mmCIF file of C-alpha atoms in Angstrom:
data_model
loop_
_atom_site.group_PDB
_atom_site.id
_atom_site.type_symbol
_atom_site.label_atom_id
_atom_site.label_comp_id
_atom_site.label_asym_id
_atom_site.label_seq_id
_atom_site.Cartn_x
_atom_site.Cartn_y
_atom_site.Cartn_z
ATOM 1 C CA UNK A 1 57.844 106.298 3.859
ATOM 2 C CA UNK A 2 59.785 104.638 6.524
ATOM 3 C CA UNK A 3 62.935 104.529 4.624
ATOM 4 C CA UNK A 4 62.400 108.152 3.249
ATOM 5 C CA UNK A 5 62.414 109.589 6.522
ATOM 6 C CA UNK A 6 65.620 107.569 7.992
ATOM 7 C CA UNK A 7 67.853 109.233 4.943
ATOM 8 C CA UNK A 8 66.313 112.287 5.662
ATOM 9 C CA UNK A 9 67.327 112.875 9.248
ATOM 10 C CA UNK A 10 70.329 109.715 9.495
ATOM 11 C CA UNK A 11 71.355 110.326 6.083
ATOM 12 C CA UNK A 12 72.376 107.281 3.957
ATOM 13 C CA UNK A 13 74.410 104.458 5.106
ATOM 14 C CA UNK A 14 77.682 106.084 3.226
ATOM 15 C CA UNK A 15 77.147 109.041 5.123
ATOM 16 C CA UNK A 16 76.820 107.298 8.383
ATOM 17 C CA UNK A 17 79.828 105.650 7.578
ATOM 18 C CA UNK A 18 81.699 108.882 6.891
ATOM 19 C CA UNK A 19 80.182 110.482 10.417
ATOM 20 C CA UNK A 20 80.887 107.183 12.372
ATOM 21 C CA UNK A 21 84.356 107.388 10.835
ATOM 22 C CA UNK A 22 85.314 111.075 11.472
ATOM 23 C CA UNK A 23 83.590 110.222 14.974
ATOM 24 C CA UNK A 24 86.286 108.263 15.619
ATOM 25 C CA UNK A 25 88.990 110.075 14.388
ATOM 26 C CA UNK A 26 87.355 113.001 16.792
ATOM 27 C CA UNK A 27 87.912 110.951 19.670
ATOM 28 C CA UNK A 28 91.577 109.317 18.920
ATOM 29 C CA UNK A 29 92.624 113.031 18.436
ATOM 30 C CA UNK A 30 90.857 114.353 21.485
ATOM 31 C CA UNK A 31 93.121 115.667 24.371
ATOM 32 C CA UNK A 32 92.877 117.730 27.511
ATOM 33 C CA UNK A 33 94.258 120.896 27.813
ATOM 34 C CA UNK A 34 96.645 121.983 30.558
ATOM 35 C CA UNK A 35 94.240 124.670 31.692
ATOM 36 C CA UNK A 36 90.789 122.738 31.422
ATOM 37 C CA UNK A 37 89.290 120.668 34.217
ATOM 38 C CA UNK A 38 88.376 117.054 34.485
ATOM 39 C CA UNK A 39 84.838 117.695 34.269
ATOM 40 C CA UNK A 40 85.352 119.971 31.406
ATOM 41 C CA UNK A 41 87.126 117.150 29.318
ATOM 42 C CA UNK A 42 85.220 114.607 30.889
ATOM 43 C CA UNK A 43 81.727 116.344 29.362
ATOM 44 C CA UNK A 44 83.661 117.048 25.737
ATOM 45 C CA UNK A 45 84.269 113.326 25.622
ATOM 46 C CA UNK A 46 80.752 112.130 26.792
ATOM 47 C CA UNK A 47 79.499 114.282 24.001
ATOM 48 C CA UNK A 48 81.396 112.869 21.434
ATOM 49 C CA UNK A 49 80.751 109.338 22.834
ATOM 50 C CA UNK A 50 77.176 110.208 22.833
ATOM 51 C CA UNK A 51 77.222 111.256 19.670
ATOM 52 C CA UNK A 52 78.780 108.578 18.515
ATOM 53 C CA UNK A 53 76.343 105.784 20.057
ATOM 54 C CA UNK A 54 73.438 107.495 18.318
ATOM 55 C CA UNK A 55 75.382 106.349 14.998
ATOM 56 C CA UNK A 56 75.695 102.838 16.661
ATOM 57 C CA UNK A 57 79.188 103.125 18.102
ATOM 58 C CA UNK A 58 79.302 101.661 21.542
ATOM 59 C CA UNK A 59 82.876 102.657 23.635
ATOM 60 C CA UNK A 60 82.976 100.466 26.725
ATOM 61 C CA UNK A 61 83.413 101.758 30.032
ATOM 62 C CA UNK A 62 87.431 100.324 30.175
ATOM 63 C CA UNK A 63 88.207 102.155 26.656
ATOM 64 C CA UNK A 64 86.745 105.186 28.364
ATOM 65 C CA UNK A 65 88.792 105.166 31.473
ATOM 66 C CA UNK A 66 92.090 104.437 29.359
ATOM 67 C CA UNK A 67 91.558 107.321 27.376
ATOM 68 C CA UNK A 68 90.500 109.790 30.448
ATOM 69 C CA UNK A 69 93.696 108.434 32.112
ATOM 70 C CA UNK A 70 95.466 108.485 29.046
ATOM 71 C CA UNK A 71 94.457 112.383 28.192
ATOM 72 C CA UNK A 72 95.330 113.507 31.605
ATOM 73 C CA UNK A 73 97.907 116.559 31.762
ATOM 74 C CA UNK A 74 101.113 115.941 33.427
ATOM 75 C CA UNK A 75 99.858 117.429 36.854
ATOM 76 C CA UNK A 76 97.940 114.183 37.332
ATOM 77 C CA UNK A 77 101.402 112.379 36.396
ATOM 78 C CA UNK A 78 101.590 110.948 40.627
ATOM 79 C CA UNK A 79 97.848 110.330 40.556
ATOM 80 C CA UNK A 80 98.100 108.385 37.043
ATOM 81 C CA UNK A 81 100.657 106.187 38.473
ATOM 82 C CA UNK A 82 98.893 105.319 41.569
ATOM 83 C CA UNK A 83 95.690 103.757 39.674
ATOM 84 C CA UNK A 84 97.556 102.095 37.114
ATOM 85 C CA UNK A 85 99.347 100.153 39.956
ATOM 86 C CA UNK A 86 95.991 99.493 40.883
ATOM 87 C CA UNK A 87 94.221 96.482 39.832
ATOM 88 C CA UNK A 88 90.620 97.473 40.757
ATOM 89 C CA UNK A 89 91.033 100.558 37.777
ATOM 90 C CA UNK A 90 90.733 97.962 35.571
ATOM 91 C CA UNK A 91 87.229 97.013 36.698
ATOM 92 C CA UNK A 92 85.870 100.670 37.564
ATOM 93 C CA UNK A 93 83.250 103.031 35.355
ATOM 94 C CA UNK A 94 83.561 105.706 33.506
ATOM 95 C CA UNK A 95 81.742 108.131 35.682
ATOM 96 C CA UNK A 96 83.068 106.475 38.910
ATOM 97 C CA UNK A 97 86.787 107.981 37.632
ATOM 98 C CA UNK A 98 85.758 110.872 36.925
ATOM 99 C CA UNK A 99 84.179 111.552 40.239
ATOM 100 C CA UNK A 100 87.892 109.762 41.529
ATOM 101 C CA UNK A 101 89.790 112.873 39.691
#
């Protein structure tokens, strides 16, 4: 019965693949746009990292910071620089840089 109701609402393990997969695609691809906020992005991508973690996909906190930093429109171009140089960005949450930006 167990199994039954796992494919039913998880689907099968192919499918799971295919989600975990396009997951990941989804969050390669993902950008910001010049006109949307920080917190904007910043709840797009915990969504799709959420998502993804419910299919067994775990992004660590540094991948997450990379990619915020990384995603960031050329306004934050001074601001980028300044944490990069920074040694402690390498140690620092997720949510800590987005409260930071």
């Amino acid at each position: 019965a167990w199994d039954i109701l796992q494919v039913h609402f998880e689907g099968t393990t192919q499918v799971q693949s295919s989600r975990k997969d396009l997951l990941a695609t989804k969050f390669e691809n993902l950008a910001m746009e010049e006109h949307e906020s920080v917190a904007d992005f910043s709840s797009r991508l915990s969504s799709l990292v959420q998502e993804s973690r419910t299919l067994g996909k775990i992004y660590k906190d540094a991948k997450l910071v990379k990619k915020l930093l990384r995603c960031l429109p050329s306004k934050f171009t001074p601001y980028k620089a300044g944490l990069s140089a920074n040694p402690i960005s390498e140690s620092i949450t997720y949510d800590e840089m987005v409260g930071k930006l």
